Coordinates of N, CA and C in Angstrom, one line a residue:
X293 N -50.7 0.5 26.6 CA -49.5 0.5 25.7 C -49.1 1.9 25.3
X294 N -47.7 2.2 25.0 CA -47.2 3.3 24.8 C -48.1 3.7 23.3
X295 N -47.9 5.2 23.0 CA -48.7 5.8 21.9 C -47.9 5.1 21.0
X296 N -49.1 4.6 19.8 CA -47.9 4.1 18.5 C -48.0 2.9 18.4
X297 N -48.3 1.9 19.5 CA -48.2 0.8 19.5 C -49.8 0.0 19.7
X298 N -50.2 0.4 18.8 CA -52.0 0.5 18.3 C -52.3 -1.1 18.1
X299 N -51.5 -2.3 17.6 CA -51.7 -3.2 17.3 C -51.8 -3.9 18.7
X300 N -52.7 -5.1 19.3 CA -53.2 -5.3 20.5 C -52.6 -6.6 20.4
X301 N -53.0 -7.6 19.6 CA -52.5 -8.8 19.6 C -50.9 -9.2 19.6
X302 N -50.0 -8.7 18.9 CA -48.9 -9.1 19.3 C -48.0 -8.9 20.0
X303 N -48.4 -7.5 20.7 CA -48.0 -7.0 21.7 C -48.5 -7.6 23.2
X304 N -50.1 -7.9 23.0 CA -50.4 -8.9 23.8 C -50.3 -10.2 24.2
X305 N -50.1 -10.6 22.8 CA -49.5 -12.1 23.1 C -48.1 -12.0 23.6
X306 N -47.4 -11.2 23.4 CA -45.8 -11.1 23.7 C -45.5 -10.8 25.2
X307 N -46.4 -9.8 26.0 CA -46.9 -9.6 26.7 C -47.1 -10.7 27.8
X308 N -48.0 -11.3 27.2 CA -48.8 -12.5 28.0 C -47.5 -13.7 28.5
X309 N -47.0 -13.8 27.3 CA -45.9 -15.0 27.2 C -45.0 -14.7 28.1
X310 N -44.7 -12.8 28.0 CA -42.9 -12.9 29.3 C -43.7 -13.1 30.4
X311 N -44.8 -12.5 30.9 CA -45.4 -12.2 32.6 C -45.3 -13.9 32.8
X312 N -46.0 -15.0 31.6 CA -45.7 -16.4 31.6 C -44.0 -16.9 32.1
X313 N -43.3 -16.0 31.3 CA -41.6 -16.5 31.5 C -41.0 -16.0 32.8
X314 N -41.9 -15.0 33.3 CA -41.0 -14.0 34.2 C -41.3 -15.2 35.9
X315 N -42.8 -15.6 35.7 CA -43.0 -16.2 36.8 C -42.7 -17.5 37.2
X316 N -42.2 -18.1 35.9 CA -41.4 -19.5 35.8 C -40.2 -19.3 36.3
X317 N -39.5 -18.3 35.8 CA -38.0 -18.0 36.8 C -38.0 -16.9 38.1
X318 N -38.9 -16.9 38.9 CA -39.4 -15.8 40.0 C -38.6 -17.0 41.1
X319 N -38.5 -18.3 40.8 CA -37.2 -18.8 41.6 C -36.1 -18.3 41.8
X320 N -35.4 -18.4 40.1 CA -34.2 -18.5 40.3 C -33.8 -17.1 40.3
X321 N -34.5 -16.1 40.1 CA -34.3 -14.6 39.9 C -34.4 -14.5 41.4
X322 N -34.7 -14.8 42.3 CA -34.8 -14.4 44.1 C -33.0 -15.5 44.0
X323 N -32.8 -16.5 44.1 CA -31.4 -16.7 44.0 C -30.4 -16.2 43.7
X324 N -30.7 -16.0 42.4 CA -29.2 -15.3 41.7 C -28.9 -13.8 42.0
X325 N -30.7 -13.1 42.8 CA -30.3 -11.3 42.9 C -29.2 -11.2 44.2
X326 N -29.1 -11.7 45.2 CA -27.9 -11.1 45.8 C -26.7 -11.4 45.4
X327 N -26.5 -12.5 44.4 CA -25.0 -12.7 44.0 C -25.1 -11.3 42.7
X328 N -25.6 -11.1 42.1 CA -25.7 -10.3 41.0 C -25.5 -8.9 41.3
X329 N -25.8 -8.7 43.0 CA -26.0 -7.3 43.5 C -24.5 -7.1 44.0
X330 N -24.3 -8.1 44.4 CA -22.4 -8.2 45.2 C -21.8 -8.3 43.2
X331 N -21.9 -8.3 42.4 CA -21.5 -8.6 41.4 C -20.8 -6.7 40.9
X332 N -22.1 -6.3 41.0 CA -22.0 -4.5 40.9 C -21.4 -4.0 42.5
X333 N -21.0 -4.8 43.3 CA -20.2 -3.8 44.9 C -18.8 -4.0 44.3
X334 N -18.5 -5.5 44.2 CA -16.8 -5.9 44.3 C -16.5 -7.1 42.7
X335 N -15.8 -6.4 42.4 CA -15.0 -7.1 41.4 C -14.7 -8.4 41.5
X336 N -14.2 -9.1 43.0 CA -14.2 -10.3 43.3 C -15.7 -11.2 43.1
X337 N -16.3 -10.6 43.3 CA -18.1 -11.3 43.4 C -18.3 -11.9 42.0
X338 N -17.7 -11.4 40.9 CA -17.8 -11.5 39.4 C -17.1 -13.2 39.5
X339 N -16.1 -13.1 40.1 CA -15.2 -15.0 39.7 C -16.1 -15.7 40.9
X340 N -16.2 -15.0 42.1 CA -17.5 -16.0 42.4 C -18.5 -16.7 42.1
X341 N -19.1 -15.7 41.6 CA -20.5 -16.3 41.0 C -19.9 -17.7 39.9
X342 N -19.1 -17.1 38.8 CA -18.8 -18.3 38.0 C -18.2 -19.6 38.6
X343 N -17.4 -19.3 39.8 CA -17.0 -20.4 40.7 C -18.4 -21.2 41.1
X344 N -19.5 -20.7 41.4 CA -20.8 -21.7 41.8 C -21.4 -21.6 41.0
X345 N -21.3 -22.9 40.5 CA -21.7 -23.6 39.3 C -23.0 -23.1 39.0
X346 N -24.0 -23.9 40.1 CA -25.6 -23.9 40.1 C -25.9 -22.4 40.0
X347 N -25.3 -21.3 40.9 CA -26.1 -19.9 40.7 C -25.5 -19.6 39.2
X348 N -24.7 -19.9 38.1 CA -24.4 -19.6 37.2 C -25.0 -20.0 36.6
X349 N -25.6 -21.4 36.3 CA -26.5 -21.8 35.1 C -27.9 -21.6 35.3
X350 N -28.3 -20.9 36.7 CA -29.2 -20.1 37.2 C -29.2 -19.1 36.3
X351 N -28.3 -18.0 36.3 CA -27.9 -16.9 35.9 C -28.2 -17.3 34.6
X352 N -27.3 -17.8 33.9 CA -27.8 -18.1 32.2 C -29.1 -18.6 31.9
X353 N -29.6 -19.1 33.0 CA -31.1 -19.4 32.5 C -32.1 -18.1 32.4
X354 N -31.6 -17.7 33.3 CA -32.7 -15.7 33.9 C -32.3 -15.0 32.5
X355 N -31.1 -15.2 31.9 CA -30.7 -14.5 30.8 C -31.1 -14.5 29.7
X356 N -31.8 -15.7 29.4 CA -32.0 -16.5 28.1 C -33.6 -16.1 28.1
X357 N -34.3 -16.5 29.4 CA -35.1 -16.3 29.2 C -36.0 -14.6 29.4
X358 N -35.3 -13.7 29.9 CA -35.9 -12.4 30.2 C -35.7 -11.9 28.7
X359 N -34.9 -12.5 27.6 CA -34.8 -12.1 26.3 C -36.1 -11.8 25.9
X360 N -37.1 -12.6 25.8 CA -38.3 -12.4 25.4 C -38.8 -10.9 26.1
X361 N -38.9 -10.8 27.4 CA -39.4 -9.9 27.8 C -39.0 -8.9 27.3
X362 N -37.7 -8.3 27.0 CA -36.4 -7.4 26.9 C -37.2 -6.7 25.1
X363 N -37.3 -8.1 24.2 CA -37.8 -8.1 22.6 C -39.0 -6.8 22.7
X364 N -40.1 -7.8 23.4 CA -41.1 -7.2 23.7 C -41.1 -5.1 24.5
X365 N -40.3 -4.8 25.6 CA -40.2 -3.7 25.2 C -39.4 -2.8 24.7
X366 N -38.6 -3.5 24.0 CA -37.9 -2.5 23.4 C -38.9 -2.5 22.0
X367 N -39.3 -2.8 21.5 CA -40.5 -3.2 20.1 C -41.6 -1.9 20.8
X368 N -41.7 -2.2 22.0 CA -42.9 -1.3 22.7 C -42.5 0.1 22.6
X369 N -41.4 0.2 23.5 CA -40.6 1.7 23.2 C -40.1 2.0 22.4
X370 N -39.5 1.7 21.3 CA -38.9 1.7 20.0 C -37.5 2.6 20.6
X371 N -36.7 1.0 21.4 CA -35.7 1.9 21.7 C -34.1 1.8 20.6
X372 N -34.7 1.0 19.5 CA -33.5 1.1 18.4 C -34.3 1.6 17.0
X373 N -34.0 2.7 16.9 CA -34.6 3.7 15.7 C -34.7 3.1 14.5
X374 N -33.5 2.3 13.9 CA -33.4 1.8 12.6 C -34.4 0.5 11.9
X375 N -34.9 0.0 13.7 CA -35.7 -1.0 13.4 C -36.7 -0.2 13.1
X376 N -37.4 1.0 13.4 CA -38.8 1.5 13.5 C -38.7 1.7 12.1
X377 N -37.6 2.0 10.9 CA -37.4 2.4 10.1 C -38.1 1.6 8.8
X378 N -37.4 0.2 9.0 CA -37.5 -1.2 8.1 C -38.8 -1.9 8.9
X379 N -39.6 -1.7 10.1 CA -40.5 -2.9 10.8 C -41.9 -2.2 9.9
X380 N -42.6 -2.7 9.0 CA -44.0 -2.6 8.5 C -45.3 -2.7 9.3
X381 N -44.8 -3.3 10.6 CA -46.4 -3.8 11.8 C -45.6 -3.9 12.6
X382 N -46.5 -4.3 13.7 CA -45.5 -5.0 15.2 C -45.2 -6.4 15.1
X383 N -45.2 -7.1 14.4 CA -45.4 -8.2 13.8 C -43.8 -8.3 13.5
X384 N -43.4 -7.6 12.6 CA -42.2 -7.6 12.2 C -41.1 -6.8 12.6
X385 N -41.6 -5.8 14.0 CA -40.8 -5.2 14.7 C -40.2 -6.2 15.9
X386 N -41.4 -7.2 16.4 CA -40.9 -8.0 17.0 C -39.9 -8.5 16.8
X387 N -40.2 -9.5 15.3 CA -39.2 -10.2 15.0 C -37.7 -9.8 14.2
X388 N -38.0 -8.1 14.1 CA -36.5 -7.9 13.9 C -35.7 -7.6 14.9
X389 N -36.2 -7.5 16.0 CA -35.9 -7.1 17.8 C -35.5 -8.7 17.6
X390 N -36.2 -9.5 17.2 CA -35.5 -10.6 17.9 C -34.0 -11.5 17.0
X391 N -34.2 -10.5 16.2 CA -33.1 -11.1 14.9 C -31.7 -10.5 15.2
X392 N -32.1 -9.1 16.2 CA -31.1 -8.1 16.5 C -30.3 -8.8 17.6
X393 N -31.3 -9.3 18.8 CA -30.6 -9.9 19.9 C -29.7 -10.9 19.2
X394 N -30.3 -11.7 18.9 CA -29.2 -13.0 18.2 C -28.8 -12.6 17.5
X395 N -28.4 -11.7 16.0 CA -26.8 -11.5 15.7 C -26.4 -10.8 16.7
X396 N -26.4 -9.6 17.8 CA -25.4 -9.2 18.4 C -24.8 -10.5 19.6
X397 N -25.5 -11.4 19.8 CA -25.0 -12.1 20.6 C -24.2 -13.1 20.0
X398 N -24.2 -13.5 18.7 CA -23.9 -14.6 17.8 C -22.4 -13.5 16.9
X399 N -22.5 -12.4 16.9 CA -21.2 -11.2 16.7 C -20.4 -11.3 18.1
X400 N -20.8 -11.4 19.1 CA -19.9 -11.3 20.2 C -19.2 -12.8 20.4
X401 N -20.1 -13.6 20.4 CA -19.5 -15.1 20.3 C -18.2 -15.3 19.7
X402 N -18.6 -14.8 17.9 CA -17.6 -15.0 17.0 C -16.1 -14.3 17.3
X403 N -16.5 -13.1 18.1 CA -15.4 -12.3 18.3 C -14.4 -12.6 19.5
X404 N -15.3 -13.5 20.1 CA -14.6 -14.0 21.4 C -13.7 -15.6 21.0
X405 N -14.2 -15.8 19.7 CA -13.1 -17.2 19.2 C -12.5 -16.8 18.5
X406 N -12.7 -15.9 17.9 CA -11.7 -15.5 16.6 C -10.5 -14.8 17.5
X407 N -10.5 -14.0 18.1 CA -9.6 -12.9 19.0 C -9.4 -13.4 20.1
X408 N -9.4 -14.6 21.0 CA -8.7 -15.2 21.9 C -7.3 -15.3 21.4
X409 N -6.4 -14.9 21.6 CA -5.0 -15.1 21.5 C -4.5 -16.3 21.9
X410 N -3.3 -17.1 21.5 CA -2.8 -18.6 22.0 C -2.7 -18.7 23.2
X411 N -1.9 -16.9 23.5 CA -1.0 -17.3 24.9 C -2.0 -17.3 26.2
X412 N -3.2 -17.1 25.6 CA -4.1 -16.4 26.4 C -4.7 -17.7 27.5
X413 N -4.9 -17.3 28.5 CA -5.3 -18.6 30.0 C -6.7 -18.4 29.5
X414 N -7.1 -20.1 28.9 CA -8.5 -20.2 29.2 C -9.5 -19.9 29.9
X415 N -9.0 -20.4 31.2 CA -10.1 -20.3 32.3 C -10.1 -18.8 32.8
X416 N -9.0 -17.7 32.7 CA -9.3 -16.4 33.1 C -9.8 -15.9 31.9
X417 N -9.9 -16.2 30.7 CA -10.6 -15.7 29.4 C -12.3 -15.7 30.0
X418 N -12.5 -17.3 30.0 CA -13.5 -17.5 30.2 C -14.3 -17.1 31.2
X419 N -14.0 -16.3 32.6 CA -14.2 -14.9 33.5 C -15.0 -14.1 32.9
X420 N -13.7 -13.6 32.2 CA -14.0 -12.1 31.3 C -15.1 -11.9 30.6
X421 N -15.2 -13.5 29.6 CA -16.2 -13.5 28.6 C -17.9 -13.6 29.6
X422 N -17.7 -14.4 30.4 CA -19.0 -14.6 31.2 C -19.3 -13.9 32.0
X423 N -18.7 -12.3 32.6 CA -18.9 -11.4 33.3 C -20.7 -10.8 32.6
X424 N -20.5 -11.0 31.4 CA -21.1 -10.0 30.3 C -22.8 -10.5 30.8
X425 N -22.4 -12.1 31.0 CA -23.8 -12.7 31.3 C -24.6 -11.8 32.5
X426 N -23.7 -11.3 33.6 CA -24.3 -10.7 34.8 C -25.1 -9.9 34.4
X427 N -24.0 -9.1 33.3 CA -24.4 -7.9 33.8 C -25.3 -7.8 32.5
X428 N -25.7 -8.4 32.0 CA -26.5 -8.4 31.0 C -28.0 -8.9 31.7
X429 N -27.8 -9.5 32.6 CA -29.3 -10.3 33.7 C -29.4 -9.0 34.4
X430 N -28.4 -8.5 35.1 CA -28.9 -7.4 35.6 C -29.8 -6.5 34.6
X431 N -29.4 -5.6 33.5 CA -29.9 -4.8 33.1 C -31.5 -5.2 32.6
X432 N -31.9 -6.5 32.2 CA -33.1 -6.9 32.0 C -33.8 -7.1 33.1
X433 N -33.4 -7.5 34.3 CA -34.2 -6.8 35.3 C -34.4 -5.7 35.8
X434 N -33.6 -5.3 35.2 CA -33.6 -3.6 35.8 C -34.8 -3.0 34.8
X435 N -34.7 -3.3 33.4 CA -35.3 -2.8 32.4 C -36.9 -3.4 32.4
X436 N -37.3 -4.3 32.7 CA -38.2 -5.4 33.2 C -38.7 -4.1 34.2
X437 N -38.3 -4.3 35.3 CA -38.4 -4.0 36.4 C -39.4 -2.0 36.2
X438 N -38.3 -1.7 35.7 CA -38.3 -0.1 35.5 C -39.9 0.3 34.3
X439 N -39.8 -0.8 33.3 CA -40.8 -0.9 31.9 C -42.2 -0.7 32.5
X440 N -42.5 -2.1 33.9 CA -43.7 -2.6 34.3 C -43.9 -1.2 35.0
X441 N -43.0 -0.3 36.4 CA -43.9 0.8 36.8 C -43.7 1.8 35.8
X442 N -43.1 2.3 35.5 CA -43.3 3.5 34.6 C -44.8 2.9 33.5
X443 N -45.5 2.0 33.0 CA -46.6 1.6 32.6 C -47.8 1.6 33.6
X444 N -47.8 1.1 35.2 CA -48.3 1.4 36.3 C -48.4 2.7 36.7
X445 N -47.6 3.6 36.0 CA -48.0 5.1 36.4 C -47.8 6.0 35.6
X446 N -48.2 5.5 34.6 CA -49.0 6.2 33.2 C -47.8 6.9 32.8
X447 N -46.6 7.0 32.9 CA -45.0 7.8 32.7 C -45.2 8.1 31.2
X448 N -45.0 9.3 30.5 CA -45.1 9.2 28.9 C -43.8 8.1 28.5
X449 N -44.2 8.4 27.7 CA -43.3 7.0 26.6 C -41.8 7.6 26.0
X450 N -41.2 8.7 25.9 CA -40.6 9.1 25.8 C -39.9 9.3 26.5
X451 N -40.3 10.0 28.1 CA -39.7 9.7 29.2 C -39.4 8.2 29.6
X452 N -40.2 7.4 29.1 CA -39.6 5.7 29.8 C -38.2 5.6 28.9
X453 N -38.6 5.9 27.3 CA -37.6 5.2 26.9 C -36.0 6.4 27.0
X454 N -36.2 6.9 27.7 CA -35.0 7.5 28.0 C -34.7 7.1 29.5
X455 N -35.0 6.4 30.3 CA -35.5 5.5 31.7 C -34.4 4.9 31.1
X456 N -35.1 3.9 30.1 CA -34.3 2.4 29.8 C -33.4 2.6 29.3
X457 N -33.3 4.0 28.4 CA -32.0 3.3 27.3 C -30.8 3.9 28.8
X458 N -31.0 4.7 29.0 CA -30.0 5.0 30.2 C -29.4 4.3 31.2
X459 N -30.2 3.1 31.8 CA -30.0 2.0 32.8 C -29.3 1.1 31.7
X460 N -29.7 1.0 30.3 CA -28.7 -0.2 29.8 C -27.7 0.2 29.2
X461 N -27.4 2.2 29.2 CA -25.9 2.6 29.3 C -25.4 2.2 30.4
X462 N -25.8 2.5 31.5 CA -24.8 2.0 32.7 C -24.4 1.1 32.9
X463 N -25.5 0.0 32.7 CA -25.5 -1.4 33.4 C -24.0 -1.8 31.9
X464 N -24.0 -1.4 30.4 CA -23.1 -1.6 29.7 C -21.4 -1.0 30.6
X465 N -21.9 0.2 30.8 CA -20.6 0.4 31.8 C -20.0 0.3 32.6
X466 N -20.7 -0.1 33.3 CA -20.4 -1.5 34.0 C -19.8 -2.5 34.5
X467 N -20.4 -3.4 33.1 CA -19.8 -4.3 32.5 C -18.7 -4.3 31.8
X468 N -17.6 -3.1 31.0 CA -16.8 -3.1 30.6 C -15.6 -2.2 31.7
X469 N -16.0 -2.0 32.8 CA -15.8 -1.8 34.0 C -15.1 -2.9 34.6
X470 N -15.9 -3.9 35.0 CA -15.7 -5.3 35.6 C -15.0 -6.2 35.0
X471 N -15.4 -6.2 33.4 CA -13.7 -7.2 32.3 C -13.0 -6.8 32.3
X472 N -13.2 -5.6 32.3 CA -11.1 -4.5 31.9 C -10.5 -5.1 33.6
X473 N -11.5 -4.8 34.5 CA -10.2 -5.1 36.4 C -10.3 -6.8 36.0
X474 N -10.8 -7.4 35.9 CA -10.7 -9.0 35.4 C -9.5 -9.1 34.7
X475 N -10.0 -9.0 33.7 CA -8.9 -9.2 32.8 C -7.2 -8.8 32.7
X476 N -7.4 -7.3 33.8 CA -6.1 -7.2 33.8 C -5.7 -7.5 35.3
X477 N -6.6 -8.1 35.8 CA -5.7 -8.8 36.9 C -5.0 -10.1 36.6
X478 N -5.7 -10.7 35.8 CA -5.7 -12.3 35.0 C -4.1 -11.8 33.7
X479 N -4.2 -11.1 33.0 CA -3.5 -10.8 31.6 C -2.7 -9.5 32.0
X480 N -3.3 -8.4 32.4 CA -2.2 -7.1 32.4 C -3.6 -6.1 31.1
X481 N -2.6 -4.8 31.7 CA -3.8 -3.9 31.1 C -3.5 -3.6 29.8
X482 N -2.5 -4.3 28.8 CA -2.4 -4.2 27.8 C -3.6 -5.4 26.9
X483 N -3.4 -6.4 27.6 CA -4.8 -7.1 27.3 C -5.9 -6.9 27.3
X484 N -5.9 -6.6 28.8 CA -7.3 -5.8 28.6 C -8.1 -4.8 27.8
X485 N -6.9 -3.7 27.5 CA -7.4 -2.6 25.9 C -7.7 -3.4 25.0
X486 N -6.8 -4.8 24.1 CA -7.2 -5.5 23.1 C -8.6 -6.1 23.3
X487 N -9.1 -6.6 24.5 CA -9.9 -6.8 25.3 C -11.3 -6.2 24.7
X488 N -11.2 -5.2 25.6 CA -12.4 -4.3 25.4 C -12.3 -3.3 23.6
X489 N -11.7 -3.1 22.9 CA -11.6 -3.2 21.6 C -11.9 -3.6 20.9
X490 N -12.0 -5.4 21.2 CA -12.5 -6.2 19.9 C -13.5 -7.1 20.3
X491 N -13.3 -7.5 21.5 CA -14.8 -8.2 21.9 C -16.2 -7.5 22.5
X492 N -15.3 -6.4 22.9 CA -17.0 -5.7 23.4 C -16.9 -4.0 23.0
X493 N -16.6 -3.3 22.6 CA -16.8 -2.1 22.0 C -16.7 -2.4 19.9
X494 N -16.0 -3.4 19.4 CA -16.7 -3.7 18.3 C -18.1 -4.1 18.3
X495 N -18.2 -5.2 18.9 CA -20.1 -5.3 18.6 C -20.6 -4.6 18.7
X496 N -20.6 -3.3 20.3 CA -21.5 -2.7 20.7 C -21.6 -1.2 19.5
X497 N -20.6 -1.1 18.7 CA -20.3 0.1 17.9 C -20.8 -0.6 17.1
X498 N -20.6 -1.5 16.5 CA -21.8 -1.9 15.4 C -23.2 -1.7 15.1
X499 N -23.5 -1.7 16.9 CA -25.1 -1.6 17.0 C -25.8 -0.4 17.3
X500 N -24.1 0.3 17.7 CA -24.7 1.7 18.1 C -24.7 2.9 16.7
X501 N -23.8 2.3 15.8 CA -23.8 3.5 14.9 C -24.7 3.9 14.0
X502 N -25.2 2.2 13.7 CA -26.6 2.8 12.8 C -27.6 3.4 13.5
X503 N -27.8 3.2 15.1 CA -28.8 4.2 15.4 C -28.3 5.7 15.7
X504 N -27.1 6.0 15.9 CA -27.1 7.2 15.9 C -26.7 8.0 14.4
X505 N -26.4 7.2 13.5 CA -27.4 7.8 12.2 C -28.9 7.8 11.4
X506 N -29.5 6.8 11.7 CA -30.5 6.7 11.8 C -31.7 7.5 12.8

């Protein structure tokens, strides 16, 4: 385990449970990676995927469940500062890691009902809004992925977490990349700005400001 993270048990149990989650969806993660990989070539691949039903509730399933894994090393790496601030044990770093994921995801929700506009086309809304899912599967495999070797080759801990936090800047840019051409193919690029303004650079500025004063 990285320096720091001296407590064995809940890191192990935590530990034990994703490698448990990761091999339960080692299905549907071999399915859904080449739609996800055309997802980051072509803009069009994004309304695909949500066009096929089954690879999509695939997709939400790999999402939901890599969460756990995701909890686990970012608690490991202490890649949000303000939690290392307030967490007393790993005990409760865990669980504020996991308190973090659900409001930022339960803040994006809200913002995505509150700020849908009337005139606005359901079904190309609902595009935009569910892009986030990809690329949000993507980065936890990526992060997954990147966590397990850099741990297999003894990588310091500071160098990892500058690994991860970096792949889940991109994989973020990305993704506001892929809703802005969505959306302004669907709406026009005046939408799109209100777009990316209030559904996804407010949350993510929420979560970014206390760490960069912190």
């Amino acid at each position: 385990m990285p320096e720091g993270a001296t407590d064995f048990l809940p890191y192990g149990l935590g530990l034990a449970l994703s490698c448990l989650v990761i091999i339960t969806l080692t299905e549907k993660i071999i399915r859904i990676f080449p739609w996800l990989l055309a997802c980051l070539l072509r803009t069009k691949e994004c309304d695909n995927l949500e066009d096929a039903f089954s690879i999509a509730r695939a997709r939400n399933s790999v999402c939901v469940g890599l969460t756990l894994p995701m909890i686990c090393i970012a608690s490991l790496y202490r890649l949000y500062p303000p939690i290392e601030k307030l967490a007393g044990n790993a005990w409760g770093s865990l669980g504020l890691y996991a308190a973090l994921f659900a409001a930022y995801f339960l803040l994006r929700r809200i913002c995505t009902i509150i700020f849908r506009g009337k005139k606005t086309d359901r079904n190309s809304y609902a595009y935009c809004i569910r892009v986030a899912y990809s690329f949000c599967t993507i980065s936890y495999l990526l992060v997954c992925v990147s966590a397990a070797v850099c741990a297999l080759c003894g990588t310091d801990a500071c160098i990892t977490r500058a690994i991860l936090l970096w792949e889940l800047g991109i994989c973020y840019l990305m993704n506001l990349l892929r809703t802005t051409q969505i959306f302004a193919h669907y709406q026009g690029y005046l939408r799109a700005f209100l777009y990316l303004c209030t559904l996804e650079i407010l949350p993510t500025a929420i979560l970014v400001i206390p760490a960069v004063i912190f």
